[in-house]
Tab-separated table of C-alpha atoms and ligand atoms in Angstrom:
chain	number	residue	atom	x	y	z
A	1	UNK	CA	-0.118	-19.630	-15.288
A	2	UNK	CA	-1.891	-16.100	-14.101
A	3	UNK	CA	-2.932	-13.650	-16.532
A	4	UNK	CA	-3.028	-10.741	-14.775
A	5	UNK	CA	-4.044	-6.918	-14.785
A	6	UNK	CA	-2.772	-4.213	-12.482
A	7	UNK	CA	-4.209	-1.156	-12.159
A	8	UNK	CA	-2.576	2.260	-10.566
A	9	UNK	CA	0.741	0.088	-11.913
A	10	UNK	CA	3.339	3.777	-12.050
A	11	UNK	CA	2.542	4.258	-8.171
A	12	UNK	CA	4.870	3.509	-4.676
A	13	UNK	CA	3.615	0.066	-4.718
A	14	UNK	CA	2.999	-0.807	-8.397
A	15	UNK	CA	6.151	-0.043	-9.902
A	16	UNK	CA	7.923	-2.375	-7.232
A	17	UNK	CA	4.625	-5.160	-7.886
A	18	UNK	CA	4.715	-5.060	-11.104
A	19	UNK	CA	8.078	-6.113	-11.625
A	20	UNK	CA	8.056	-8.614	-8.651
A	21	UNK	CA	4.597	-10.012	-10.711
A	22	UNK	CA	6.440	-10.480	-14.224
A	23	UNK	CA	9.563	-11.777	-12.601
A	24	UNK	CA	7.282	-14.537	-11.080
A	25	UNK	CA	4.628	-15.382	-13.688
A	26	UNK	CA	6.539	-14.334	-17.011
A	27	UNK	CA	6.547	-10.628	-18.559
A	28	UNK	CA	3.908	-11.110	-21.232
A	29	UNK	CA	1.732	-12.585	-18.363
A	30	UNK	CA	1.456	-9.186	-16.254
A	31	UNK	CA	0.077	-6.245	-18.296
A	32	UNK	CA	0.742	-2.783	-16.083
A	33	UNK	CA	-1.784	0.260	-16.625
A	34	UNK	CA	-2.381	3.776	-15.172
A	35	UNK	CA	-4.120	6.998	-15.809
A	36	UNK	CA	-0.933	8.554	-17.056
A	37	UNK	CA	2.400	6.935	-18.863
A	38	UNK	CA	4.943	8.517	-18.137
A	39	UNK	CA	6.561	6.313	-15.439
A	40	UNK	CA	9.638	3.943	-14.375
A	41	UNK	CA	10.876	2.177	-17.069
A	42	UNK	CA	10.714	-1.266	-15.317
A	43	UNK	CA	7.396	-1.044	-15.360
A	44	UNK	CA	6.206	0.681	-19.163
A	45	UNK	CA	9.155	-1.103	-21.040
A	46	UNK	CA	9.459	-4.601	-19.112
A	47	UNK	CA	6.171	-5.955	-20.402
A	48	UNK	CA	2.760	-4.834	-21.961
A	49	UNK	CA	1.535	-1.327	-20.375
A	50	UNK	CA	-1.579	0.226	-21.132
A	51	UNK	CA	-3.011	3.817	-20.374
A	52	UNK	CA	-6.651	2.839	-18.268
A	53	UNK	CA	-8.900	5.128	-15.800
A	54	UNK	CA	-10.330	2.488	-13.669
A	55	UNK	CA	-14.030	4.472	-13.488
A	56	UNK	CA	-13.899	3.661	-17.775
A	57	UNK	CA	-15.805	0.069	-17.325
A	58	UNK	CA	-15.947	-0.404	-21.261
A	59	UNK	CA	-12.202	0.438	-21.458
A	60	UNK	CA	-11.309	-2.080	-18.770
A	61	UNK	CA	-13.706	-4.995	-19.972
A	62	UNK	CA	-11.858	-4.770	-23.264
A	63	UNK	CA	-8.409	-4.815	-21.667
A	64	UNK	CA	-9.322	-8.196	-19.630
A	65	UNK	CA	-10.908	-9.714	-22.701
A	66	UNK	CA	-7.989	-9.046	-25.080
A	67	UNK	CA	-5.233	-10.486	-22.601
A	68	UNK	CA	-7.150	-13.331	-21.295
A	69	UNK	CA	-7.234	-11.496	-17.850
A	70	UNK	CA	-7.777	-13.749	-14.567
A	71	UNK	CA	-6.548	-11.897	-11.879
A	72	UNK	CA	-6.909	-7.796	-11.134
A	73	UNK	CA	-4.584	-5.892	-8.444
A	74	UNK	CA	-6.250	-3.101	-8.355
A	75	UNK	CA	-3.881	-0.477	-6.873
A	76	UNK	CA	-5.433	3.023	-8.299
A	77	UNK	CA	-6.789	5.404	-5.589
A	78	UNK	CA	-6.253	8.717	-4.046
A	79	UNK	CA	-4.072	8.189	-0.553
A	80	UNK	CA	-5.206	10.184	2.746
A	81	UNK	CA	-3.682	13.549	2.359
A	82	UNK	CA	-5.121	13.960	-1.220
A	83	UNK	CA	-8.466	12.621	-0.043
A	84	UNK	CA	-8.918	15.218	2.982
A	85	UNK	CA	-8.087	18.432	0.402
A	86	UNK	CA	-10.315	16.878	-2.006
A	87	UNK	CA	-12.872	14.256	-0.655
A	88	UNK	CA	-15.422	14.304	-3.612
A	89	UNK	CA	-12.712	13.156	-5.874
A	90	UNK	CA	-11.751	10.800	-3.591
A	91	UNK	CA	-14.598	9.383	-3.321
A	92	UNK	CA	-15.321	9.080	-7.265
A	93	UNK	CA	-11.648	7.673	-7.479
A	94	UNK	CA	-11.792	5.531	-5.152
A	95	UNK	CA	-15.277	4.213	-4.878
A	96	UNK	CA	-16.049	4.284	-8.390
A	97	UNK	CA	-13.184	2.863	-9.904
A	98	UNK	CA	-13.482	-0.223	-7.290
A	99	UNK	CA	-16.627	-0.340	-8.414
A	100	UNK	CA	-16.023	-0.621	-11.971
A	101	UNK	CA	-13.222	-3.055	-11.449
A	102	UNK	CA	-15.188	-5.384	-9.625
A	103	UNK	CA	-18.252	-5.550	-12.153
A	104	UNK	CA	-15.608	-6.047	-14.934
A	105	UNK	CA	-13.972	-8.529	-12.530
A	106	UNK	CA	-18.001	-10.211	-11.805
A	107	UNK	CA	-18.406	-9.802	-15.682
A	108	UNK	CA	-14.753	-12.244	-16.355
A	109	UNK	CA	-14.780	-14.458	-13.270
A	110	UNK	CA	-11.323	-12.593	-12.227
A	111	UNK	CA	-9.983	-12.946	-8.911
A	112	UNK	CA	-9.461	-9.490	-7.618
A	113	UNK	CA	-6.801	-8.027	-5.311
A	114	UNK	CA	-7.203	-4.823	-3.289
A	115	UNK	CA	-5.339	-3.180	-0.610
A	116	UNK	CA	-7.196	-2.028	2.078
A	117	UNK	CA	-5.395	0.457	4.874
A	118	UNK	CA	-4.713	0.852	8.837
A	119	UNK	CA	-6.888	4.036	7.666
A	120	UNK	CA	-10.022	1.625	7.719
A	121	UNK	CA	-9.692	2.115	11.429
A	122	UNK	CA	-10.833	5.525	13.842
A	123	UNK	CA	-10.579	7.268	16.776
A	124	UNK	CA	-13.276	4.702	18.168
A	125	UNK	CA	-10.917	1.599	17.401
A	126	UNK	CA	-8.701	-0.154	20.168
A	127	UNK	CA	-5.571	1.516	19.589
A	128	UNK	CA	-2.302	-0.788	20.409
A	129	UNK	CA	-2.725	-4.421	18.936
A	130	UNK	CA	-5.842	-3.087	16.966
A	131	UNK	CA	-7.898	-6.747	16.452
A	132	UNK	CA	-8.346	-8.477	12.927
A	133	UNK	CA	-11.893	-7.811	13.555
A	134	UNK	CA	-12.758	-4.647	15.613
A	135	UNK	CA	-14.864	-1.257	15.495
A	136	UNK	CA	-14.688	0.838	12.004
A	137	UNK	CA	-15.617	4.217	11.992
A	138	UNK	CA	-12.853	6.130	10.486
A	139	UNK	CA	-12.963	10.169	10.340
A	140	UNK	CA	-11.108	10.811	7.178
A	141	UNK	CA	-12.728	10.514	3.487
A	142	UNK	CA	-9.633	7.557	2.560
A	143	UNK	CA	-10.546	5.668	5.537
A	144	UNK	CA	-14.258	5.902	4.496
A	145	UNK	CA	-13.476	4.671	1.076
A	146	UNK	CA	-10.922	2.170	2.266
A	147	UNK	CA	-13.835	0.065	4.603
A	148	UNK	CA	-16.812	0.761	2.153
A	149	UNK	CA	-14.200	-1.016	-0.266
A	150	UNK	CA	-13.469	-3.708	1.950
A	151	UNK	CA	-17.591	-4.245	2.971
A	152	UNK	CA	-17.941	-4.542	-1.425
A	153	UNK	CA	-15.315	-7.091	-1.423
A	154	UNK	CA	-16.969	-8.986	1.274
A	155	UNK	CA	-20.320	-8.810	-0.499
A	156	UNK	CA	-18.720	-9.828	-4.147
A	157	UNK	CA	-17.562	-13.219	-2.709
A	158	UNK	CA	-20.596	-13.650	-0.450
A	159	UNK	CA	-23.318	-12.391	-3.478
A	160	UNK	CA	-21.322	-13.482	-6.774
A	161	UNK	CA	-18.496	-15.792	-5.205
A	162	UNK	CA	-16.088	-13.955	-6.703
A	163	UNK	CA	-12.389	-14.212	-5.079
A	164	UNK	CA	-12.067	-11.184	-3.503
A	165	UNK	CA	-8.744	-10.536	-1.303
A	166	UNK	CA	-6.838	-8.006	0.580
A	167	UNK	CA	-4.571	-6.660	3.019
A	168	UNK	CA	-4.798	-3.570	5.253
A	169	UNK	CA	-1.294	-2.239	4.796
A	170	UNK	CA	0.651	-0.542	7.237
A	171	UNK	CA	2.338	3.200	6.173
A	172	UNK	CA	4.757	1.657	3.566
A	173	UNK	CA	8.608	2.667	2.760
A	174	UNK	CA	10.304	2.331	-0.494
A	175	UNK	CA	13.450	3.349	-2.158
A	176	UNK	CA	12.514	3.161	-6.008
A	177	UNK	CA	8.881	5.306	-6.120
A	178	UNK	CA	8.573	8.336	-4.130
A	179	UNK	CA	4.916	7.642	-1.986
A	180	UNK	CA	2.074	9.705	-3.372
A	181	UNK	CA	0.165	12.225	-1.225
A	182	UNK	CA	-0.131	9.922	2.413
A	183	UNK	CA	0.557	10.544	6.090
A	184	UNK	CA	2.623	8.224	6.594
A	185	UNK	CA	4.780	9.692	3.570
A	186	UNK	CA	7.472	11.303	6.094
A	187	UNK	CA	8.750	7.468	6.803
A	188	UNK	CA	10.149	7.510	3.241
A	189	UNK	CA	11.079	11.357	3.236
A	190	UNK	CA	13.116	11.179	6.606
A	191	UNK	CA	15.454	8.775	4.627
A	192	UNK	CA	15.651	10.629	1.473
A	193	UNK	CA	16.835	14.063	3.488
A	194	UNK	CA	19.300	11.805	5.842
A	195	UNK	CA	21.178	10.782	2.915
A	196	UNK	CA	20.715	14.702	1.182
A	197	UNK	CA	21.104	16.845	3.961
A	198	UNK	CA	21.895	14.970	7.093
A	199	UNK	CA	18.157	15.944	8.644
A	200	UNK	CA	14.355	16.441	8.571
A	201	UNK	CA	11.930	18.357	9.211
A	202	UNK	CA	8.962	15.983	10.121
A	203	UNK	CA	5.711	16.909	9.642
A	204	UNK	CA	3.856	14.503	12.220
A	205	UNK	CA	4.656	15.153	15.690
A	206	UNK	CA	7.038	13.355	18.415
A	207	UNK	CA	5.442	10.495	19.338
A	208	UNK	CA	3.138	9.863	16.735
A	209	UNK	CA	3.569	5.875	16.640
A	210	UNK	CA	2.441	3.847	13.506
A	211	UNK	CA	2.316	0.997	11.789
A	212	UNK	CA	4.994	1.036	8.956
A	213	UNK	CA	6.395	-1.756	6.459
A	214	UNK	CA	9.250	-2.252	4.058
A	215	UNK	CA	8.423	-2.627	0.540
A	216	UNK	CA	9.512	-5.894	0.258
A	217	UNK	CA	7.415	-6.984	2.602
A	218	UNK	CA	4.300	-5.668	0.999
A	219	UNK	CA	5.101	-6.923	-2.037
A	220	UNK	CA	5.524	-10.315	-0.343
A	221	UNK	CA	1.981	-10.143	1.344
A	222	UNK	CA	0.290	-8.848	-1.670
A	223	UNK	CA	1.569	-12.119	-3.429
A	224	UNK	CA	1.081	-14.388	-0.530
A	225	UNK	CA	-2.760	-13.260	0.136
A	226	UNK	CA	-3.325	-13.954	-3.486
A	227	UNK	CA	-1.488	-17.272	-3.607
A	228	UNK	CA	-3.234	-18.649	0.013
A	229	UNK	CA	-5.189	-22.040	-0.078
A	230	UNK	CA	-8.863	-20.890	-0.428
A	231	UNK	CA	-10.025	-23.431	1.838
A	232	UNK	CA	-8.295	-22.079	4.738
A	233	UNK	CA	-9.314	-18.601	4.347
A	234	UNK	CA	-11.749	-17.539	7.114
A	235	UNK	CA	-11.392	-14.025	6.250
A	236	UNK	CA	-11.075	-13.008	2.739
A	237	UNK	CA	-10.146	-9.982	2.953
A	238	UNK	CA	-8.657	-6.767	4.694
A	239	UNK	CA	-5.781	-8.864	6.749
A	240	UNK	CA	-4.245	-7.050	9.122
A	241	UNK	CA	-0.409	-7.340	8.309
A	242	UNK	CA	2.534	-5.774	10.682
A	243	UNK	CA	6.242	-5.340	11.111
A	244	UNK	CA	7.142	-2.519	12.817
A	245	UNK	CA	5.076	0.056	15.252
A	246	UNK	CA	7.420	3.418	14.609
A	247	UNK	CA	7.480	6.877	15.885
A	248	UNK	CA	9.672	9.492	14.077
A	249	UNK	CA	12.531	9.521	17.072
A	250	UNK	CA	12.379	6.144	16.348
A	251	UNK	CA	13.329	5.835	12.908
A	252	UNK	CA	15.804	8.815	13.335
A	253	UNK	CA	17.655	6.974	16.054
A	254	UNK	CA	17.809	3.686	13.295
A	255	UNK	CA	18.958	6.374	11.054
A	256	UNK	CA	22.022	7.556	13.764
A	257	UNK	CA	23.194	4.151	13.771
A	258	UNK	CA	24.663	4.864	10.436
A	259	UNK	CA	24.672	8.446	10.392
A	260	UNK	CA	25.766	9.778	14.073
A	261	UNK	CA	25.208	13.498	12.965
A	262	UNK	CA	21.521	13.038	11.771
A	263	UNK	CA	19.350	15.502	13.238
A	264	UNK	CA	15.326	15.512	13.416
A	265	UNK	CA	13.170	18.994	13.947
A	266	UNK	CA	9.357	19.331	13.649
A	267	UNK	CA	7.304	21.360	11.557
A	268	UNK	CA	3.507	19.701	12.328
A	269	UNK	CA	0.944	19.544	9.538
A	270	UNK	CA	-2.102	19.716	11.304
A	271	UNK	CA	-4.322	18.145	8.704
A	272	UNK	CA	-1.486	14.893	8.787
A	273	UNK	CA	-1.450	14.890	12.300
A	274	UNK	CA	-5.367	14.556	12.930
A	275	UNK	CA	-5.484	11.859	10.541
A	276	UNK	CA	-2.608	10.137	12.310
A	277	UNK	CA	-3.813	10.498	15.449
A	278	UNK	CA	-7.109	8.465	14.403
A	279	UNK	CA	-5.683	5.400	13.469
A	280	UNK	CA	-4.173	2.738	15.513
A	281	UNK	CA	-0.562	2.818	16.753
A	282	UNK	CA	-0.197	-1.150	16.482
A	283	UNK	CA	-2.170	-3.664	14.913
A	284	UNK	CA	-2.519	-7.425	15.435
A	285	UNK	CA	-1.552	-9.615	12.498
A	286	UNK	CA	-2.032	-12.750	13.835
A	287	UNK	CA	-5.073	-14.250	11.933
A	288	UNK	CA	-3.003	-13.506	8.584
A	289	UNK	CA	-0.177	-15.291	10.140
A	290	UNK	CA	-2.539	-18.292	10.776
A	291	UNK	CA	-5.033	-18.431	7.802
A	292	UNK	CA	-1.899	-17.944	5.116
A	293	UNK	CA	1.020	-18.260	7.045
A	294	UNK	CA	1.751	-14.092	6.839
A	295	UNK	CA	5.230	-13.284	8.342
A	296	UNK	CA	7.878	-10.357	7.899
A	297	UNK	CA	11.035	-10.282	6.788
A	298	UNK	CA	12.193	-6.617	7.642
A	299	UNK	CA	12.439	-4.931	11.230
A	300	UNK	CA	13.538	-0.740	11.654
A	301	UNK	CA	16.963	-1.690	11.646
A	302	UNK	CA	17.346	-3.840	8.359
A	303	UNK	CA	15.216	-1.736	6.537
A	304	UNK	CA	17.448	1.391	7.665
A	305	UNK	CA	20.424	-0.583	6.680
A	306	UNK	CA	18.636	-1.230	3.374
A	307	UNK	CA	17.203	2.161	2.885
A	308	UNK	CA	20.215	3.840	3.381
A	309	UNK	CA	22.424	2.054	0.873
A	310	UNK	CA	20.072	2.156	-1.905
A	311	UNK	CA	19.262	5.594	-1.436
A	312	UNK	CA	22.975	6.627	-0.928
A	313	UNK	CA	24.108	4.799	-4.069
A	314	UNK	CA	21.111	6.261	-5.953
A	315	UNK	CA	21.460	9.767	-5.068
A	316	UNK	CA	25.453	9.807	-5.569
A	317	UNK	CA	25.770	10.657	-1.437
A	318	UNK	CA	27.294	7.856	0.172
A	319	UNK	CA	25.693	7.308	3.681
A	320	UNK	CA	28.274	5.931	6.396
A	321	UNK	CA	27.453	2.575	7.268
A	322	UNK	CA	29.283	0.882	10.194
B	401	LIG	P1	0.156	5.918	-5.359
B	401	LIG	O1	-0.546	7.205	-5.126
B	401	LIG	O2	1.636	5.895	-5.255
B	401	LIG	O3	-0.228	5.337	-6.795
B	401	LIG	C1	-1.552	5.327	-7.256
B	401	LIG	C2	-1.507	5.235	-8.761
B	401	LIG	O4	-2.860	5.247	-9.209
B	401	LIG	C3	-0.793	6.420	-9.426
B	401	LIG	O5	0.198	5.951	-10.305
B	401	LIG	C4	-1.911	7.164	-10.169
B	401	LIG	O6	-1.474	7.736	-11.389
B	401	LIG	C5	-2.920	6.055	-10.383
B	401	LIG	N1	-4.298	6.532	-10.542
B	401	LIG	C6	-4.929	7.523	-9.875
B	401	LIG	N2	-6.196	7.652	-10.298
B	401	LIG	C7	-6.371	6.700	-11.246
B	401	LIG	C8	-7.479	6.314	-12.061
B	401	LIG	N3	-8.657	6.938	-11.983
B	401	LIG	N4	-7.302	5.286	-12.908
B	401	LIG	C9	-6.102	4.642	-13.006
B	401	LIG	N5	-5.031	4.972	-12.290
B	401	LIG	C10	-5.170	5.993	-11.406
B	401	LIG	O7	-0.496	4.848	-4.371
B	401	LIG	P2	0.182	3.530	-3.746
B	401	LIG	O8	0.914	3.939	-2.538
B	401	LIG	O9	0.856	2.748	-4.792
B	401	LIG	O10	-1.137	2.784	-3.229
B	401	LIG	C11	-1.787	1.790	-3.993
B	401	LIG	C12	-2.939	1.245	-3.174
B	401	LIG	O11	-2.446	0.766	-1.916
B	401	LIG	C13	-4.017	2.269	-2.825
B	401	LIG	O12	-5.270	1.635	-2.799
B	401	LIG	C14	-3.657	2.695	-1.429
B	401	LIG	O13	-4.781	3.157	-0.721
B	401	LIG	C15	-3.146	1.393	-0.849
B	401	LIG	N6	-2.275	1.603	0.299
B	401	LIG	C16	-1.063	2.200	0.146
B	401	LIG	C17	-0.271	2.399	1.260
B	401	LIG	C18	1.075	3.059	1.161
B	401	LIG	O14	1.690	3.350	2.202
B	401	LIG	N7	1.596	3.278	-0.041
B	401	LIG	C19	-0.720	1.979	2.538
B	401	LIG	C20	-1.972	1.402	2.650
B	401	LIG	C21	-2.746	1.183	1.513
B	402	LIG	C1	-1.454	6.974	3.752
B	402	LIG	O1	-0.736	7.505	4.627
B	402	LIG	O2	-2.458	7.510	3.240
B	402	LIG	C2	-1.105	5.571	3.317
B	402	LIG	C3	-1.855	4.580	4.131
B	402	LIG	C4	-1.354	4.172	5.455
B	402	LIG	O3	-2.873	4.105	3.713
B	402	LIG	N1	0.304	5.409	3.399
């Protein structure tokens, strides 16, 4: 059975990964910790949580000694938009608290989990069916921080053979956590203000295509990487994984399916919009699908569906579904 550590545990993808984690490997086996603790209750009262700041080493050694720690998903960083406004901290966020969980990780013989992003790619980078294996040179500080940490992973396996894995995930859409300072953040807003207010005000411009995924799916990968048979692993980490390549008329026209009166306006962020416009509109998944069998569940429409009754039953507003 997995002993295992997550770190960044109260974010989008944590609070959903943390409870998917305990409800596979037992409770008591998945200890959840974060910089702060205030957070969802299915995550601090289902199971042990812990208050860690991934750049404290000593802190974190004595965490994975005291449960018997064997695997880390190490989730804590600083997404895009909070990055750009402040790239130094990004940089010590990001970079040194990867840092510290890998030599804690070296230090234990854990297997280590971390998510990479379609950020890892530039302006430089083919942009529709973006390869596995392709030019890096991304222009924002998160995309910096997001391939320097998938070069370190590389060179932990190849220097210390530790198991190193990862996924670059596309912009990812949840109903439980709100998403936490990202471009691709108006995919789970635009939802949110259909079932409020009937419309949105979207930040990135008309056309602005992306990759995007459905929580579940994440979750799913995140497991699935981790889970793979070693031995057919050419990559280790920083799979590309895909589902759906989006624009915002796009997911407003899912959204009219159910809710004929939903209207869409634009209100560009400039800052957003550069970033966006330097990463890839579609990426190729195919070597995940073939080195650990990677496939989606959840296309635009099911996820609407989904999104849409969740959110309606949440918020009290019940969205028409036909
Ligand atoms: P999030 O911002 O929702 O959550 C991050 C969590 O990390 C927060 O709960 C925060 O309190 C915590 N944290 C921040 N600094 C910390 C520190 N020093 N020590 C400990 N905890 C700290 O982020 P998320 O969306 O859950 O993303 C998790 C990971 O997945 C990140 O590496 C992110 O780059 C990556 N990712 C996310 C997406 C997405 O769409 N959500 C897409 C691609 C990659
Ligand atoms: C962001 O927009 O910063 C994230 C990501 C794609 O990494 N959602």
């Amino acid at each position: 059975m997995k002993r295992i550590l997550i770190t960044g545990s109260l974010g989008q993808i944590g609070s959903e990964l943390a409870v998917a984690l305990r409800a596979r490997y037992g409770a008591d086996n998945v200890v959840a910790t974060d910089i702060r603790s205030q957070g969802p209750e299915s995550v601090t009262g289902s199971g042990p949580f812990e208050k860690l700041d991934t750049r404290d080493g000593e802190a974190l050694s004595a965490l994975i000694s005291r449960y018997r720690i064997d695997t880390v998903y190490h989730l804590a960083a600083l997404l895009s938009a909070t990055a750009e406004a402040n790239p130094q901290k990004a940089w010590d966020i990001n970079m040194g608290g990867l840092w510290t969980v890998l030599e804690a990780a070296r230090a234990a013989g854990c297997a280590v989990f971390v998510p990479s992003s379609i950020a890892a790619f530039g302006p430089g980078t083919p942009r529709d069916n973006t390869p596995q294996d392709t030019i890096q040179r991304p222009t924002s500080m998160y995309g910096v921080t997001k391939v320097s940490g998938e070069l370190l992973l590389d060179y932990y396996h190849l220097r210390f053979g530790l198991d190193t894995r990862g996924v670059r995930f596309p912009g990812l859409i949840s109903n439980m956590t709100p998403p936490g300072g990202g471009t691709t953040d108006y995919a789970v807003d635009i939802y949110y203000e259909a079932v409020r207010h009937d419309s949105y005000s979207c930040f990135l411009s008309a056309g602005t295509y992306l990759d995007m995924m459905y929580m579940p799916d994440a979750i799913k990968a995140a497991i699935g990487v981790m889970e793979a048979d070693p031995a057919r692993l050419v990559h280790r980490n920083a799979f590309n994984i895909a589902s759906m390549s989006v624009c915002p008329e796009d997911i407003a026209a899912a959204i009219r399916k159910f809710q004929p009166n939903f209207s869409l306006r634009y209100d560009v962020d400039p800052v957003r919009q550069a970033i966006a416009d330097s990463w890839p509109h579609s990426i190729d998944d195919s070597v995940a699908r073939a080195e650990w069998g990677w496939k989606p569940d959840f296309g635009l429409e099911a996820m609407t569906r989904d999104m849409l009754t969740a959110l309606g039953k949440r918020l009290g507003t019940k969205a028409v579904l036909s």
